[in-house]
Backbone as a ProteinNet text record, in pm:
[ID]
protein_1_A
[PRIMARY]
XXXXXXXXXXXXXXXXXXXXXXXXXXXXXXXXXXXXXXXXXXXXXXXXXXXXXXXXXXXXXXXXXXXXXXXXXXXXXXXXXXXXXXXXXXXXXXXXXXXXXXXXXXXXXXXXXXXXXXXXXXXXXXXXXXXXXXXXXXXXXXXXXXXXXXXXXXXXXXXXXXXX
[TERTIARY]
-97.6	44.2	121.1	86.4	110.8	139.2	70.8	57.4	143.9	180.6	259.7	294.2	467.7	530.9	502.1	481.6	496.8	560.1	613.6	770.8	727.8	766.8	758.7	915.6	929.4	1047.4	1104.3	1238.1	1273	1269.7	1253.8	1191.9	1101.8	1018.3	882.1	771	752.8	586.2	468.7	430.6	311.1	291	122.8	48.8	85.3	110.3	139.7	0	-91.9	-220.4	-232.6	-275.7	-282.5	-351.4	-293.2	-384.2	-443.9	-367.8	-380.1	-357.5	-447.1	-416.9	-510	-399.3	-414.6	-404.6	-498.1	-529.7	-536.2	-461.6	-498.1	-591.3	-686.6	-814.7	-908.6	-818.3	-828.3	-789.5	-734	-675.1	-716.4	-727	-722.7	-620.6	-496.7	-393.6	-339.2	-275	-247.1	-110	-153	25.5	53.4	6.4	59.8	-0.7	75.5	20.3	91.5	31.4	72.7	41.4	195	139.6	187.8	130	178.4	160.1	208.2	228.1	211.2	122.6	131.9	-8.4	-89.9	-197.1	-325.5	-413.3	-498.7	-636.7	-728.3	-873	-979.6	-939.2	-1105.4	-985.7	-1062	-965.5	-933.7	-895.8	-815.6	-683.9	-653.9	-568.2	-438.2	-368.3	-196.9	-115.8	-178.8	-94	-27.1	50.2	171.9	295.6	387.8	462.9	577	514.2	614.9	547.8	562.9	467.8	570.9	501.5	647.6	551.5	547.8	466.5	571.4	458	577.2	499.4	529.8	500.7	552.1	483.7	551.5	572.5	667.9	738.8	753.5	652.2	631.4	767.7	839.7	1018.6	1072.5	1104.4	1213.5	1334.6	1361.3	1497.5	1439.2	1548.7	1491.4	1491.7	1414.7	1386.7	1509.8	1505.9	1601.1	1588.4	1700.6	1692.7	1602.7	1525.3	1417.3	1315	1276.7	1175.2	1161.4	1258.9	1302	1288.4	1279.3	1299.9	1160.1	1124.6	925.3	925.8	904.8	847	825.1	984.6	1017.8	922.6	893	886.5	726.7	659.9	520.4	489.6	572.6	494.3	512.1	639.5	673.2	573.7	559.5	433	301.1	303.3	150.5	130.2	222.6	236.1	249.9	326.6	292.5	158.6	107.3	-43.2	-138.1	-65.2	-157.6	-194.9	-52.8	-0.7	-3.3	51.9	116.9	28.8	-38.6	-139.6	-117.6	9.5	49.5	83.6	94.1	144.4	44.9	-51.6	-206	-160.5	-160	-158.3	-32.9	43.8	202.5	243.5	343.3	330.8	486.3	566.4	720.6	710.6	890.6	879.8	914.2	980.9	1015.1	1174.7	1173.1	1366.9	1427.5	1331.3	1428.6	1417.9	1379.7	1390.4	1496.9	1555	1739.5	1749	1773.5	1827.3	1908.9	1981.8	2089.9	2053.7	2144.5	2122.2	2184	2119.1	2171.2	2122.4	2116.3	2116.1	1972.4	1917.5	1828.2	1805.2	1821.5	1840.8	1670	1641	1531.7	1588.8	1517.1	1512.9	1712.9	1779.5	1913.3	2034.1	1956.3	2028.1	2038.5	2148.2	2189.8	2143.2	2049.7	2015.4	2067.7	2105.7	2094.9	1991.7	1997.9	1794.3	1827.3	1729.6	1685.7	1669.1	1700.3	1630.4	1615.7	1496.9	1462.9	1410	1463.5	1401	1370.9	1242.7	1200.6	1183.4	1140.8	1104.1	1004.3	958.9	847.4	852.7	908.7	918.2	1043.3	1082.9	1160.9	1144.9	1209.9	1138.4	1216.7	1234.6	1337.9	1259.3	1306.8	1266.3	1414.1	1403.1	1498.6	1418.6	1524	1467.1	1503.5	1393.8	1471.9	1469.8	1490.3	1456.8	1357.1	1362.8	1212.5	1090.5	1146.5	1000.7	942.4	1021.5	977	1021.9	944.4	986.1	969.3	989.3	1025.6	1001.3	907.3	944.7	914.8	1025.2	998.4	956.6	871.9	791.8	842.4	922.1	860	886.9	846.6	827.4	999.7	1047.1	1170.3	1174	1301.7	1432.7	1428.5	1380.9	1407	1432.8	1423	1414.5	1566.4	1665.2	1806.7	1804	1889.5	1892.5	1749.7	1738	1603.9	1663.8	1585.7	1614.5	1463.1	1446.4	1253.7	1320.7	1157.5	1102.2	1069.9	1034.9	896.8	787.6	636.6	578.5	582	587.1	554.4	408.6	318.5	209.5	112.8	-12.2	-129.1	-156.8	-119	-135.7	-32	53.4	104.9	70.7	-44.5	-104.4	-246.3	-304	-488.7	-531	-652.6	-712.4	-732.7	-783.2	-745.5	-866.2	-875.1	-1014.8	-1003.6	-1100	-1108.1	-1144.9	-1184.4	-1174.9	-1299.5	-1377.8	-1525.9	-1646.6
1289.3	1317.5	1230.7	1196.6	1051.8	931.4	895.4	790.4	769.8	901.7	898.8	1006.1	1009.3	1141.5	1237	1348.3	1421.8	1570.4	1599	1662.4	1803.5	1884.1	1980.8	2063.4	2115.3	2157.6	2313.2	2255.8	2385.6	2481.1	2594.2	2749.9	2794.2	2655.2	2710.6	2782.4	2867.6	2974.3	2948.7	2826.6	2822.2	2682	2714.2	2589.1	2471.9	2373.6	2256.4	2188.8	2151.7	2086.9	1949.8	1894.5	1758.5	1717.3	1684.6	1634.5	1438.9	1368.2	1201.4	1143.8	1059.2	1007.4	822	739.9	577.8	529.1	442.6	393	222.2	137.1	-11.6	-5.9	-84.2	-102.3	-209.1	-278.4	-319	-229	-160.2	-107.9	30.5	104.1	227.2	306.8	272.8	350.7	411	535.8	582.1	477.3	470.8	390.1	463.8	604.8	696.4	820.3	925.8	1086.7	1166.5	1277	1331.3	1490.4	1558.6	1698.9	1795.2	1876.3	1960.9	2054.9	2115.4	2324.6	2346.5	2422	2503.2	2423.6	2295.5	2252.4	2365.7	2367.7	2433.9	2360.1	2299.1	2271.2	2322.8	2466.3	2529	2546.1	2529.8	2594.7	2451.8	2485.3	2361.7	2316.3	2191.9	2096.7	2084.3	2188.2	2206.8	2094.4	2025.7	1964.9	2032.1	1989.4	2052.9	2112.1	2200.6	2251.7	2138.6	2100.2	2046.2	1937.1	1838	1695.9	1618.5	1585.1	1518.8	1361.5	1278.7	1179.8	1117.1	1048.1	952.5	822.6	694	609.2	500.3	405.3	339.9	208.5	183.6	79.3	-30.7	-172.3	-261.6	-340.1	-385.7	-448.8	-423.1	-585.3	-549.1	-508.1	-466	-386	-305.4	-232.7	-98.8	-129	-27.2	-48.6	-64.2	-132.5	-158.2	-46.8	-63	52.4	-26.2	-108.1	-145.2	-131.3	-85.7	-32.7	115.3	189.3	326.4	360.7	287.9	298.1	342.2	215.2	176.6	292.8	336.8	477.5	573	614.3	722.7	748.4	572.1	538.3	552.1	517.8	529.6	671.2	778.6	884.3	995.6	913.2	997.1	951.8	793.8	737.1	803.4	816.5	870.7	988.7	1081.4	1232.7	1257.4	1113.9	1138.2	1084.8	955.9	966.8	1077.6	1169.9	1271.7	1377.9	1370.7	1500.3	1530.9	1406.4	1392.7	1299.4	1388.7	1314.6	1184.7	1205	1059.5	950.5	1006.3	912.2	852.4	903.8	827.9	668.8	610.9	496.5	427.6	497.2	430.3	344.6	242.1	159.2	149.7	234.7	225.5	428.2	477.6	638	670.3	595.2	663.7	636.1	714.2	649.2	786.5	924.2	1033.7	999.2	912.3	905.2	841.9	944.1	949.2	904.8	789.4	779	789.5	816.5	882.7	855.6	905.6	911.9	1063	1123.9	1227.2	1230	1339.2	1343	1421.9	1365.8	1454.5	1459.8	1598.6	1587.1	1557.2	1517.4	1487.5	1535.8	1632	1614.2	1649.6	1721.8	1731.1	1592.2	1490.8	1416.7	1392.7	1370.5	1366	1209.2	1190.3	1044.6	1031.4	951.8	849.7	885.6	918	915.1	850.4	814.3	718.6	845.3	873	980.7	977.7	998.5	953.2	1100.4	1200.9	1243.4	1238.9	1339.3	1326.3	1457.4	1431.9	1631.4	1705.2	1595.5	1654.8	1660.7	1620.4	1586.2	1549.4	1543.3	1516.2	1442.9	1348.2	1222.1	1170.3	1158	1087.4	1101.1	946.6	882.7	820.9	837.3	791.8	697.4	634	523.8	634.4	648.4	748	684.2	567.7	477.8	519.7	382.6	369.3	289.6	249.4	205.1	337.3	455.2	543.8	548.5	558.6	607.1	743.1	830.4	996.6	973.3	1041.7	1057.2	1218.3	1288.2	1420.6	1423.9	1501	1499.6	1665.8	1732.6	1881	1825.7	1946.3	1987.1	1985	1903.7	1938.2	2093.4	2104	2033.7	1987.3	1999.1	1958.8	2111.9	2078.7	2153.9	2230.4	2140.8	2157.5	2071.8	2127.6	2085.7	2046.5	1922.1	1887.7	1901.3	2023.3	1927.1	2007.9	1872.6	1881.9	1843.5	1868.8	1885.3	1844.6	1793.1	1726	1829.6	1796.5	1901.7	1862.4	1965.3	1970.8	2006.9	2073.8	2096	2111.8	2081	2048.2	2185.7	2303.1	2413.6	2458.4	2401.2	2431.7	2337.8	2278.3	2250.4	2316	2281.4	2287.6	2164.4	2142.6	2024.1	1954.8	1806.2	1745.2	1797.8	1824.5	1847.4	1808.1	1789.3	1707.1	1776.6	1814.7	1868.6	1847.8	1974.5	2000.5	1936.4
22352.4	22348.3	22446.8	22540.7	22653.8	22603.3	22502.3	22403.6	22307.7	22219.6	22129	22145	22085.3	22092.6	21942.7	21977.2	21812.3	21824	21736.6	21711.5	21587.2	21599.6	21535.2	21502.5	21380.3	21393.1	21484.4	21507.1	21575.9	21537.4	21620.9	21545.4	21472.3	21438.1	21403	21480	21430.1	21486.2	21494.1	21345.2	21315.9	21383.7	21474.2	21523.1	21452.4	21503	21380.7	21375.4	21245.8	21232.2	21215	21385	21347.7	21242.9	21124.6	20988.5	20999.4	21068.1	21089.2	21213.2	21272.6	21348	21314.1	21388.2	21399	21529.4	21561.6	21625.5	21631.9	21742.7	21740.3	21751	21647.2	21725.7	21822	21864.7	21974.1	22089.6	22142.8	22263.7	22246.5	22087.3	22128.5	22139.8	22180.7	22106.1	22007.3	22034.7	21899.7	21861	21733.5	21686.5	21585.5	21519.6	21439.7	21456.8	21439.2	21442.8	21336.8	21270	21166.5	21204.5	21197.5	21206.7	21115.2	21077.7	20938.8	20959.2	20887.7	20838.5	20694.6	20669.7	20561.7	20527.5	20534.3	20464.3	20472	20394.4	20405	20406.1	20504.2	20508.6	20381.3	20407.5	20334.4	20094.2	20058.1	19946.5	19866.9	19783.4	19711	19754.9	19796	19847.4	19767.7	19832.8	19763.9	19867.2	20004.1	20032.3	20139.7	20237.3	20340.9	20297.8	20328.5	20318	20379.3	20486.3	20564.3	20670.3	20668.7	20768.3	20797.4	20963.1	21070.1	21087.2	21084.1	21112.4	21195.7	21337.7	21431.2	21408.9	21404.4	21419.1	21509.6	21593.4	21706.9	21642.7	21696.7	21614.8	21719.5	21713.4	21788.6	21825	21744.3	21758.3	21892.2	21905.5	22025.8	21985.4	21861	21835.9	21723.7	21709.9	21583.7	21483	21396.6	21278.4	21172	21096.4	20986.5	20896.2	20794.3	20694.2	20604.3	20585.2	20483	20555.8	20663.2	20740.9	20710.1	20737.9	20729.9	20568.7	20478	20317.8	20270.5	20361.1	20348.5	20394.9	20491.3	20533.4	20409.9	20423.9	20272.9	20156.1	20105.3	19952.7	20009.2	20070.8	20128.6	20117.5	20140.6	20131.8	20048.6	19945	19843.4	19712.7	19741.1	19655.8	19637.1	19773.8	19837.2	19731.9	19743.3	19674	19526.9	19491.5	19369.8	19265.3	19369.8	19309.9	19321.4	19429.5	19458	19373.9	19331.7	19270.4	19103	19076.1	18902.9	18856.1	18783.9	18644.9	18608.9	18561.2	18456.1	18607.7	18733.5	18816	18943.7	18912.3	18960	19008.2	18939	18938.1	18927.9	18992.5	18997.2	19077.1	19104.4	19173.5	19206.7	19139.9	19187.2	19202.5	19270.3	19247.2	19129.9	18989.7	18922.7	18908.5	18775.5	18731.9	18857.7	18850.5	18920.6	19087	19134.3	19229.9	19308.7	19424.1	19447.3	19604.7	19617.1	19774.8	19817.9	19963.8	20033.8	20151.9	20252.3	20403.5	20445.7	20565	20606.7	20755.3	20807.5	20940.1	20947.8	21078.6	21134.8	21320.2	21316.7	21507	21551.4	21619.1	21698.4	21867.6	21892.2	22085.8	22050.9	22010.8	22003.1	21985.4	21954.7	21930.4	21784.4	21696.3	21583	21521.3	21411.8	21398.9	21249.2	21193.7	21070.3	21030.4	20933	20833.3	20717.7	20631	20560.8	20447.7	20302.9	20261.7	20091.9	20063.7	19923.1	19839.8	19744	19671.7	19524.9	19513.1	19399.6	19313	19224.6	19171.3	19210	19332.4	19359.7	19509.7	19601.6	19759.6	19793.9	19938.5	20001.7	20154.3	20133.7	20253.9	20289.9	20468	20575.9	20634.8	20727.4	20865.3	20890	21058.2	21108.6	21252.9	21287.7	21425.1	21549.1	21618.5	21740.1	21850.6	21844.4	21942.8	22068.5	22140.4	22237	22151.9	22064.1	21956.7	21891.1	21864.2	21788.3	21680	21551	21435.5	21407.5	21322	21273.5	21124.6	21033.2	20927.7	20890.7	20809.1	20808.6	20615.3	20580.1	20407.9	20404.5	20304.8	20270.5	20048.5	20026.2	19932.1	19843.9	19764	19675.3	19648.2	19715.3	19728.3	19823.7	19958.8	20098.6	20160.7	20303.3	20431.1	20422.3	20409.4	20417.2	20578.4	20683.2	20801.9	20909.3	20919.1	21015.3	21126.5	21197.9	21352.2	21408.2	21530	21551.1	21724.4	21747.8	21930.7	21954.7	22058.8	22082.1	22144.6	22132.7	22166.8	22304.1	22375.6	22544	22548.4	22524.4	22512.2	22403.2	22403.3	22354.5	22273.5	22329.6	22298.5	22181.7	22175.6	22047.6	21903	21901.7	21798.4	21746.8	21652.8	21655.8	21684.9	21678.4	21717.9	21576.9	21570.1	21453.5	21395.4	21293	21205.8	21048.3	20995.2	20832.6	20768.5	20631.1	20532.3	20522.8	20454.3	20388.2	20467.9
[MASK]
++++++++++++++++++++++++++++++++++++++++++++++++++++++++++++++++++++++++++++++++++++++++++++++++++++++++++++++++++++++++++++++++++++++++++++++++++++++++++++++++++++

């Protein structure tokens, strides 16, 4: 958590489950962390309710909105090969897929987000500067209002663990 910052939303109860973590592999640093709610390990794989991924963003200036897009389209892609039969093997999101911008607070500050949905997900990242990126994933329609934390302690997660 020294390494990289990771963010959970405000007023949530439930442990957030580190599901991903990246590493340079040269150095050993984390350069991405992924934490979620609602996934389930044991059972058949419905996926997160809700996943905050931070990623550090090497630039001596911030990320662009075609950085911030990439994010989005990366993990709305991700979901729908995951998810949709016919979309296995897709390589764009789709005619229903709707971009916009809206807001998301991080740490109480109000950011610009990047935001792409689908009939199936809802996906923003915003630049929170410091070389941090934010991307928030829930389930269509969306969350409504994001605003996230950072974790102060270790104890408000589980530990990372993998499936089967």
């Amino acid at each position: 958590m020294a390494a990289i910052p990771l963010y959970v939303p405000v007023g949530e109860v439930r442990r957030a489950r580190v599901s991903s973590l990246s590493a340079d592999p040269v150095s050993g640093v984390p350069t991405r962390a992924v934490v979620d709610f609602g996934s389930t390990p044991e059972g058949a794989d419905a996926g997160p309710e809700l996943e905050v991924a931070t990623r550090l963003w090497p630039g001596a200036e911030g990320a662009g909105g075609r950085v911030l897009r990439g994010l989005c389209a990366e993990r709305a892609l991700m979901e729908l090969r995951a998810r949709d039969p016919l979309g296995a093997g897709a390589l764009s999101l789709g005619e229903g897929a709707v971009w916009s911008e809206g807001v998301v607070e991080v740490d109480g500050r109000e950011l610009a987000s990047v935001v792409v949905e689908s009939g199936s997900c809802w996906v923003a990242a915003v630049d929170a500067g410091g070389g941090v990126l934010v991307r928030v994933y829930a389930r269509a329609p969306g969350p409504g209002r994001v605003r996230l934390r950072r974790v102060a302690d270790a104890g408000e997660l589980e530990p990372l663990r993998g499936r089967g």
